[in-house]
XYZ file of C-alpha atoms in Angstrom:
532
model
C 0.000 0.000 0.000
C 1.200 3.497 -0.745
C -1.503 5.812 0.579
C -0.743 5.713 4.293
C -3.717 3.546 5.348
C -3.050 0.619 7.659
C -4.288 -2.915 6.946
C -3.724 -6.058 9.071
C -0.524 -6.865 7.234
C 0.832 -3.353 7.689
C 1.056 -2.697 11.402
C 3.796 -2.217 13.952
C 1.946 -4.253 16.583
C 4.596 -6.971 16.497
C 7.019 -4.389 17.896
C 4.653 -3.106 20.540
C 4.484 0.290 18.830
C 1.234 2.204 19.188
C -0.018 5.725 19.677
C 1.877 7.161 16.712
C 0.645 10.013 14.545
C 0.250 9.154 10.854
C 2.126 6.080 9.641
C 2.605 6.021 5.897
C 3.536 2.716 4.280
C 5.616 2.132 1.164
C 5.289 5.592 -0.339
C 6.752 6.028 -3.806
C 9.540 8.397 -4.794
C 7.312 11.381 -5.729
C 5.308 10.977 -2.522
C 8.443 10.797 -0.374
C 9.996 13.850 -2.006
C 6.753 15.778 -1.454
C 6.744 14.708 2.198
C 10.408 15.604 2.697
C 9.966 19.047 1.146
C 6.777 19.687 3.142
C 8.674 18.905 6.351
C 11.642 21.106 5.272
C 13.980 18.095 5.414
C 15.809 19.237 2.270
C 15.561 21.214 -0.940
C 14.682 20.291 -4.501
C 17.774 20.079 -6.688
C 18.414 20.079 -10.411
C 16.579 17.327 -12.267
C 14.358 16.637 -9.255
C 17.079 15.475 -6.887
C 16.691 15.925 -3.144
C 19.437 17.960 -1.425
C 19.903 17.056 2.241
C 22.371 17.578 5.074
C 22.890 15.176 7.981
C 23.983 17.623 10.673
C 26.892 16.801 12.946
C 27.049 13.165 11.841
C 28.386 13.129 8.283
C 29.484 9.495 8.480
C 28.871 6.316 10.419
C 29.391 6.176 14.191
C 31.093 2.781 14.638
C 31.894 3.372 18.325
C 28.181 3.828 19.011
C 27.173 0.493 17.476
C 26.259 -2.372 19.850
C 25.190 -5.999 19.687
C 22.916 -7.207 22.482
C 24.742 -9.939 24.390
C 22.164 -12.728 24.694
C 22.945 -16.430 25.286
C 22.068 -17.327 21.689
C 24.865 -15.121 20.265
C 27.368 -15.268 23.130
C 29.672 -17.746 21.393
C 29.120 -16.421 17.855
C 30.014 -12.723 18.076
C 33.526 -11.290 17.723
C 33.287 -9.261 20.921
C 36.716 -7.638 20.507
C 35.238 -5.876 17.466
C 31.578 -5.543 18.512
C 30.635 -3.614 21.641
C 28.159 -5.545 23.817
C 24.909 -4.208 25.259
C 23.126 -6.135 27.991
C 19.497 -7.175 27.327
C 18.069 -5.036 30.138
C 19.686 -1.903 28.692
C 18.260 -2.729 25.266
C 14.791 -3.243 26.734
C 14.997 0.166 28.417
C 16.279 1.745 25.206
C 13.461 0.264 23.164
C 10.769 1.253 25.671
C 12.075 4.806 25.883
C 12.366 5.134 22.114
C 8.807 3.895 21.566
C 7.550 6.312 24.213
C 9.405 9.132 22.442
C 7.748 8.169 19.156
C 4.168 8.542 20.439
C 2.182 11.138 18.550
C 4.858 11.621 15.880
C 4.551 10.796 12.170
C 6.549 7.928 10.660
C 7.293 6.287 7.331
C 7.589 2.561 6.703
C 9.245 0.704 3.830
C 8.963 -3.070 3.431
C 12.018 -4.239 1.522
C 14.349 -7.127 0.736
C 18.012 -7.427 1.586
C 19.359 -9.728 -1.130
C 18.549 -10.351 -4.802
C 18.468 -14.143 -4.393
C 14.972 -15.106 -3.145
C 16.380 -18.188 -1.428
C 18.637 -16.130 0.822
C 17.073 -12.686 1.108
C 16.188 -10.953 4.363
C 12.735 -9.326 4.593
C 13.222 -6.011 6.397
C 10.713 -3.453 7.660
C 12.322 -0.019 8.025
C 10.527 2.549 10.205
C 11.914 6.071 9.812
C 11.158 9.442 11.321
C 12.458 11.270 8.243
C 10.807 10.970 4.840
C 14.162 11.238 3.084
C 15.499 8.291 5.102
C 12.550 6.293 3.767
C 13.495 7.350 0.236
C 17.139 6.480 0.887
C 16.452 2.940 2.059
C 13.931 2.458 -0.760
C 16.814 3.157 -3.141
C 19.414 1.081 -1.328
C 17.484 -2.097 -0.576
C 15.406 -4.146 -3.005
C 11.698 -3.530 -3.535
C 9.071 -6.276 -3.501
C 6.544 -6.173 -6.302
C 3.318 -4.433 -5.196
C 1.353 -7.689 -4.940
C 3.847 -9.064 -2.410
C 3.408 -6.157 -0.020
C -0.013 -7.294 1.212
C 1.499 -10.463 2.665
C 4.889 -9.040 3.655
C 6.091 -10.247 7.054
C 9.417 -8.833 8.260
C 12.266 -11.013 9.437
C 13.822 -7.951 11.121
C 12.618 -4.443 11.892
C 14.783 -1.304 11.886
C 13.505 1.701 13.842
C 15.377 4.907 13.032
C 14.534 7.926 15.187
C 17.152 10.717 14.906
C 15.325 13.017 17.340
C 15.667 10.440 20.133
C 18.759 10.934 22.294
C 20.069 7.935 24.194
C 21.120 8.133 27.841
C 24.457 6.310 28.280
C 23.839 5.525 31.956
C 20.334 4.201 31.430
C 20.854 2.541 28.046
C 24.342 1.102 28.428
C 25.747 2.981 25.447
C 28.524 5.518 24.883
C 26.722 8.718 23.891
C 23.342 10.087 22.836
C 23.900 8.331 19.489
C 23.152 4.605 19.416
C 22.843 1.734 16.948
C 21.709 -1.380 18.845
C 21.233 -4.787 17.194
C 19.232 -7.460 19.006
C 19.349 -10.779 17.150
C 16.764 -12.386 19.472
C 14.298 -9.497 19.322
C 14.963 -9.199 15.576
C 15.180 -5.446 15.969
C 17.686 -2.696 15.263
C 17.282 0.640 17.033
C 19.000 3.752 15.640
C 18.864 7.073 17.460
C 20.672 10.382 17.661
C 22.041 10.478 14.108
C 20.646 11.601 10.758
C 23.368 9.862 8.728
C 21.397 7.585 6.381
C 24.225 5.116 5.847
C 23.513 3.590 9.270
C 20.331 2.100 7.788
C 21.988 0.146 5.010
C 25.043 -0.912 7.004
C 22.780 -2.313 9.717
C 21.233 -4.650 7.139
C 24.711 -5.586 5.902
C 25.729 -6.439 9.467
C 22.671 -8.683 9.839
C 23.449 -10.529 6.624
C 27.089 -10.872 7.679
C 25.849 -12.634 10.803
C 23.102 -14.799 9.310
C 24.513 -15.972 5.975
C 27.695 -17.776 7.127
C 25.471 -20.231 9.025
C 24.147 -21.236 5.589
C 27.619 -21.528 4.082
C 27.213 -18.231 2.216
C 30.082 -15.771 2.027
C 28.971 -12.204 2.822
C 31.284 -9.734 1.090
C 32.017 -6.006 1.274
C 32.726 -5.804 -2.441
C 31.487 -4.608 -5.793
C 30.828 -7.069 -8.627
C 30.382 -7.207 -12.397
C 30.281 -9.777 -15.177
C 31.046 -10.010 -18.881
C 28.212 -8.943 -21.233
C 25.891 -11.864 -21.863
C 28.034 -14.129 -19.709
C 27.201 -14.065 -15.981
C 29.551 -17.013 -15.488
C 32.445 -14.600 -16.064
C 31.928 -12.736 -12.786
C 34.488 -10.645 -10.908
C 34.286 -9.288 -7.367
C 36.223 -6.273 -6.071
C 36.995 -6.080 -2.361
C 38.204 -2.733 -1.076
C 37.958 -0.135 1.633
C 36.791 3.417 1.008
C 38.998 5.293 -1.444
C 40.492 2.266 -3.186
C 38.319 2.471 -6.324
C 35.756 -0.253 -5.592
C 32.837 1.631 -7.146
C 34.815 3.264 -9.960
C 36.608 0.149 -11.212
C 33.562 -2.131 -11.095
C 31.504 0.379 -13.108
C 33.311 -0.624 -16.300
C 31.092 0.270 -19.284
C 32.377 -2.870 -21.031
C 30.935 -5.130 -18.320
C 27.580 -5.571 -16.583
C 27.387 -4.078 -13.078
C 25.911 -6.446 -10.491
C 26.380 -4.013 -7.613
C 28.836 -1.583 -6.048
C 29.120 -2.471 -2.342
C 27.628 -5.601 -0.749
C 27.220 -9.128 -2.104
C 26.781 -12.763 -1.166
C 28.494 -15.834 -2.649
C 26.265 -18.899 -2.338
C 26.379 -22.369 -3.882
C 24.467 -20.854 -6.815
C 26.766 -17.888 -7.387
C 26.980 -14.158 -6.645
C 24.049 -11.946 -5.656
C 23.758 -8.277 -4.750
C 22.328 -7.436 -1.339
C 21.176 -4.025 -2.520
C 18.983 -2.330 -5.084
C 20.929 0.908 -5.361
C 24.253 2.674 -5.005
C 25.649 5.077 -2.406
C 28.511 6.724 -4.264
C 31.038 9.266 -3.047
C 30.823 12.510 -5.013
C 33.914 14.423 -3.931
C 35.876 15.274 -7.068
C 33.384 13.385 -9.238
C 34.488 13.818 -12.842
C 31.893 13.732 -15.662
C 34.564 12.443 -18.055
C 36.032 9.693 -15.879
C 32.724 8.616 -14.283
C 29.963 9.869 -16.589
C 27.199 7.526 -15.425
C 27.637 8.191 -11.716
C 27.912 11.921 -12.465
C 24.662 11.782 -14.462
C 22.770 10.398 -11.456
C 23.388 13.666 -9.605
C 20.792 15.242 -11.923
C 18.297 12.356 -11.976
C 14.869 12.488 -10.343
C 14.793 11.280 -6.703
C 18.565 10.885 -6.352
C 19.495 11.947 -2.834
C 22.391 14.406 -2.724
C 23.889 14.193 0.751
C 26.101 16.817 2.423
C 27.146 18.636 -0.749
C 27.699 22.375 -1.090
C 25.508 23.939 -3.789
C 24.490 27.318 -5.144
C 21.352 28.349 -3.206
C 19.743 29.903 -6.289
C 20.666 27.545 -9.144
C 21.252 24.424 -6.987
C 24.410 23.786 -9.002
C 26.548 21.278 -7.081
C 30.156 21.937 -6.085
C 31.990 18.623 -6.332
C 35.240 20.053 -4.974
C 34.012 21.843 -1.851
C 34.512 19.493 1.097
C 33.694 22.109 3.743
C 30.733 20.041 4.999
C 32.562 16.729 4.714
C 34.826 14.813 2.355
C 32.252 12.018 2.706
C 29.720 13.736 0.423
C 27.551 11.201 -1.393
C 24.634 10.502 -3.702
C 22.126 7.656 -3.347
C 20.224 6.341 -6.355
C 18.563 3.138 -7.624
C 20.769 0.692 -9.482
C 18.736 0.985 -12.691
C 20.046 4.546 -13.105
C 23.285 2.909 -14.335
C 22.726 1.859 -17.947
C 24.854 -1.293 -17.794
C 23.436 -2.531 -14.483
C 22.195 -6.105 -14.267
C 18.415 -6.493 -14.237
C 18.624 -9.517 -11.933
C 21.602 -8.437 -9.757
C 22.796 -12.040 -10.004
C 26.099 -13.408 -11.261
C 27.961 -16.686 -11.419
C 30.713 -17.941 -9.153
C 33.504 -15.362 -9.279
C 36.086 -16.245 -11.883
C 38.328 -13.459 -10.583
C 38.616 -12.098 -7.046
C 40.272 -8.668 -6.894
C 41.465 -7.125 -3.633
C 41.975 -3.390 -3.956
C 44.397 -1.440 -1.796
C 45.542 2.172 -1.835
C 49.183 1.860 -0.751
C 50.389 5.339 0.189
C 53.818 3.882 1.052
C 54.573 3.314 -2.657
C 55.697 -0.283 -2.057
C 53.112 -2.622 -3.573
C 53.053 -3.338 -7.334
C 50.047 -2.257 -9.414
C 48.893 -5.890 -9.661
C 49.957 -9.240 -8.224
C 48.603 -12.779 -8.520
C 47.799 -14.509 -5.217
C 47.631 -18.136 -4.179
C 44.529 -19.125 -2.141
C 46.594 -18.914 1.070
C 47.976 -15.494 0.083
C 44.437 -14.367 -0.753
C 43.274 -15.328 2.737
C 46.274 -13.508 4.244
C 45.509 -10.276 2.389
C 41.759 -10.664 2.948
C 42.238 -10.967 6.707
C 44.734 -8.079 6.621
C 42.394 -5.727 4.715
C 45.173 -3.213 4.108
C 44.967 0.323 2.806
C 46.626 3.550 4.005
C 45.651 6.995 5.236
C 47.656 9.821 3.745
C 49.091 12.932 5.368
C 46.571 15.707 5.852
C 43.441 13.547 5.773
C 43.110 13.599 9.558
C 44.487 15.750 12.340
C 47.888 14.468 13.422
C 48.521 12.386 10.298
C 51.855 13.690 8.969
C 53.014 10.604 7.061
C 51.280 7.570 5.529
C 49.623 5.408 8.156
C 48.517 1.817 7.582
C 44.883 0.910 8.029
C 44.103 -2.764 8.502
C 40.357 -3.456 8.362
C 39.909 -7.215 8.313
C 37.804 -8.673 5.500
C 37.873 -5.151 3.986
C 35.009 -4.202 6.308
C 35.701 -4.841 10.012
C 32.937 -2.506 11.310
C 30.299 -4.723 9.673
C 31.708 -8.118 10.698
C 29.860 -9.536 13.719
C 31.649 -12.903 13.576
C 35.364 -13.569 13.944
C 37.257 -12.727 10.739
C 38.537 -16.279 10.327
C 34.934 -17.398 9.700
C 34.769 -15.218 6.593
C 38.372 -15.941 5.617
C 37.831 -19.702 5.713
C 34.604 -19.398 3.704
C 36.396 -17.345 1.071
C 39.301 -19.783 0.922
C 36.933 -22.754 0.495
C 34.961 -21.088 -2.271
C 38.079 -19.972 -4.125
C 39.398 -23.532 -4.011
C 36.063 -25.135 -4.981
C 35.323 -22.856 -7.924
C 38.873 -22.196 -9.130
C 38.823 -18.406 -8.851
C 41.996 -16.499 -9.651
C 42.919 -13.901 -7.027
C 44.636 -10.574 -7.623
C 45.928 -7.781 -5.399
C 45.602 -4.404 -7.135
C 47.295 -1.274 -5.789
C 45.556 1.969 -6.765
C 47.823 4.004 -4.486
C 51.272 5.489 -5.014
C 54.240 4.683 -7.205
C 57.691 6.281 -7.548
C 57.748 7.074 -3.833
C 55.394 7.416 -0.923
C 52.596 9.975 -0.725
C 54.136 13.443 -1.007
C 57.014 12.254 -3.184
C 55.624 9.769 -5.671
C 52.533 9.961 -7.871
C 49.154 8.242 -7.832
C 49.012 5.059 -9.892
C 47.715 6.031 -13.361
C 44.084 4.999 -13.686
C 44.749 4.088 -17.318
C 47.363 1.545 -16.234
C 45.069 0.119 -13.546
C 42.247 -0.330 -16.049
C 44.591 -1.969 -18.572
C 45.874 -4.418 -15.952
C 42.368 -5.256 -14.771
C 41.192 -5.805 -18.341
C 44.123 -8.165 -18.930
C 43.311 -10.041 -15.718
C 39.595 -10.345 -16.468
C 39.926 -11.397 -20.112
C 42.597 -13.981 -19.278
C 45.503 -12.498 -21.222
C 47.411 -11.776 -18.013
C 47.564 -15.519 -17.296
C 50.032 -15.846 -20.168
C 52.322 -12.985 -19.125
C 55.768 -13.633 -17.605
C 55.836 -13.285 -13.817
C 58.449 -12.701 -11.133
C 58.249 -13.477 -7.421
C 58.082 -10.404 -5.215
C 60.942 -10.568 -2.658
C 58.910 -8.817 0.055
C 55.504 -10.510 -0.035
C 56.142 -13.631 -2.114
C 53.288 -13.110 -4.584
C 53.704 -13.198 -8.375
C 54.004 -9.940 -10.310
C 53.812 -9.686 -14.123
C 56.901 -8.233 -15.776
C 55.352 -7.261 -19.136
C 51.752 -6.314 -19.937
C 50.597 -4.683 -23.162
C 49.716 -1.015 -22.679
C 51.504 -0.690 -19.337
C 55.082 0.652 -18.967
C 57.317 -2.153 -17.670
C 58.806 0.177 -15.059
C 55.406 0.492 -13.303
C 55.305 -3.262 -12.766
C 58.442 -3.136 -10.612
C 57.851 -0.433 -7.978
C 61.494 -0.498 -6.850
C 62.536 0.770 -10.285
C 60.168 3.751 -10.021
C 61.971 5.151 -6.958
C 64.926 7.522 -7.415
C 66.727 5.745 -4.572
C 66.181 1.957 -4.640
C 67.666 1.646 -1.135
C 64.951 3.958 0.184
C 62.368 1.697 -1.438
C 63.906 -1.347 0.269
C 63.716 0.340 3.670
C 60.096 1.374 3.070
C 59.210 -2.144 1.906
C 60.649 -3.743 5.029
C 58.761 -1.238 7.151
C 55.485 -2.205 5.472
C 56.232 -5.931 5.793
C 56.727 -5.461 9.543
C 53.413 -3.593 9.783
C 51.639 -6.477 8.055
C 53.327 -9.019 10.330
C 52.516 -7.126 13.525
C 48.877 -6.738 12.507
C 48.532 -10.394 11.551
C 49.771 -11.614 14.942
C 46.175 -11.355 16.202
C 45.234 -14.363 14.063
C 47.850 -16.737 15.490
C 46.114 -19.915 16.597
C 43.114 -19.263 14.343
C 44.586 -19.924 10.894
C 45.826 -22.847 8.794
C 49.504 -23.682 8.541
C 49.782 -22.527 4.915
C 48.477 -19.079 5.838
C 50.646 -19.049 8.967
C 53.702 -19.714 6.796
C 52.961 -16.564 4.784
C 52.540 -14.550 7.960
C 55.902 -15.769 9.250
C 57.610 -14.989 5.940
């Protein structure tokens, strides 16, 4: 239903929620934009976009995210990475939030997390803000209208930015809270208007539930060859490594840009839309993503714009460098209609090495792939954060530690098994620096990265000559058509090879020190790589 009326299948009674003002179910994009504008939640932008700002929270709040520590999850959760909340605190939080909601208006979207019907999660998302309802309608997958009358949620998300948590009463850290209760099948979000918390909460749920079914949950983008879903590639990578840009190859079909599952059937997108960074967005380099910033109902988040013309400024990061746009996947012309692919033929792990050590591409054995997957390496560069004066390593296990409720070895072992079973070829691709570290060298040419990826995906790179890297032991091609040979050997790109050697040993030590946390949890072949 899309007119706001409530029928027996569209109630919040199962959550004990009553006494609300108007509750409007499954509104469409025009209706949600009208509601957002009427409530002064944003402004109408060029092409019918919706321009919004998220206040003091312009990104996720990972330190304010909690998992309720019940007996059923006690032995399953990676508690070193997931802050616990006791059940009594959650009960108080939920009761207080519901009391706060009384008399206020809310929006509800009934959606799917997952394109594969056999493994999807049916999610009801209750939001205080109309634009949050539009956001999650873009980012998750929509049931057909006939299915809505019988929709029954597996989990319910309640997002109430105006509610402020009480750390003493609710067992949290601040007035901002994201609390996940696997037994209650509820996620409570309060004290933040950042819309990304909605989608990442669903990702966290799927990361917990799917491994029990032998399904690998992945923080990755994915594409496949035109007319050939069997030729699928997945791209793991942290923010800033090129995950969205490199998967949006116009010569391939885009399955999705951020979150996927790998089942016994193949690859499937969790989402129905994209949440792309817009800082420095170039209409020449990324024309399709750029075009969405003028498409009807695209949400433009935390961007500076001309108040009269609503012209966007893609270079002004005064609000945040994490400026974004959210849009449905079908706004990309080469997007898959089914969001399904085959078993990955190629697994690409993207890193932005600001130390200038790693080669632009390397071929990994299954054990090396698990090592680099568990490491999840990229680097912060000087000037990106206060106090950062030289490149600093960032190790985010599984290329998405904040969303991993289980121990990383669970995901690493699943990945290793699937790579072995389906014969995927694994690659490490460095989109960072060459010819020196950040501040001295230069960013890896995007043209070279694309040429190397094309050679890897079409199979021609399999026939190139390779050398063994003396620092990490993986194989590096020595000659690839369209790529200068010197780029393939990073030591040769430095003015002082001895300085490269010292930097390389420094990075190797950083990897080794980080990987020590997995001692006792990994196979001997992976341990051998860690020990050099």
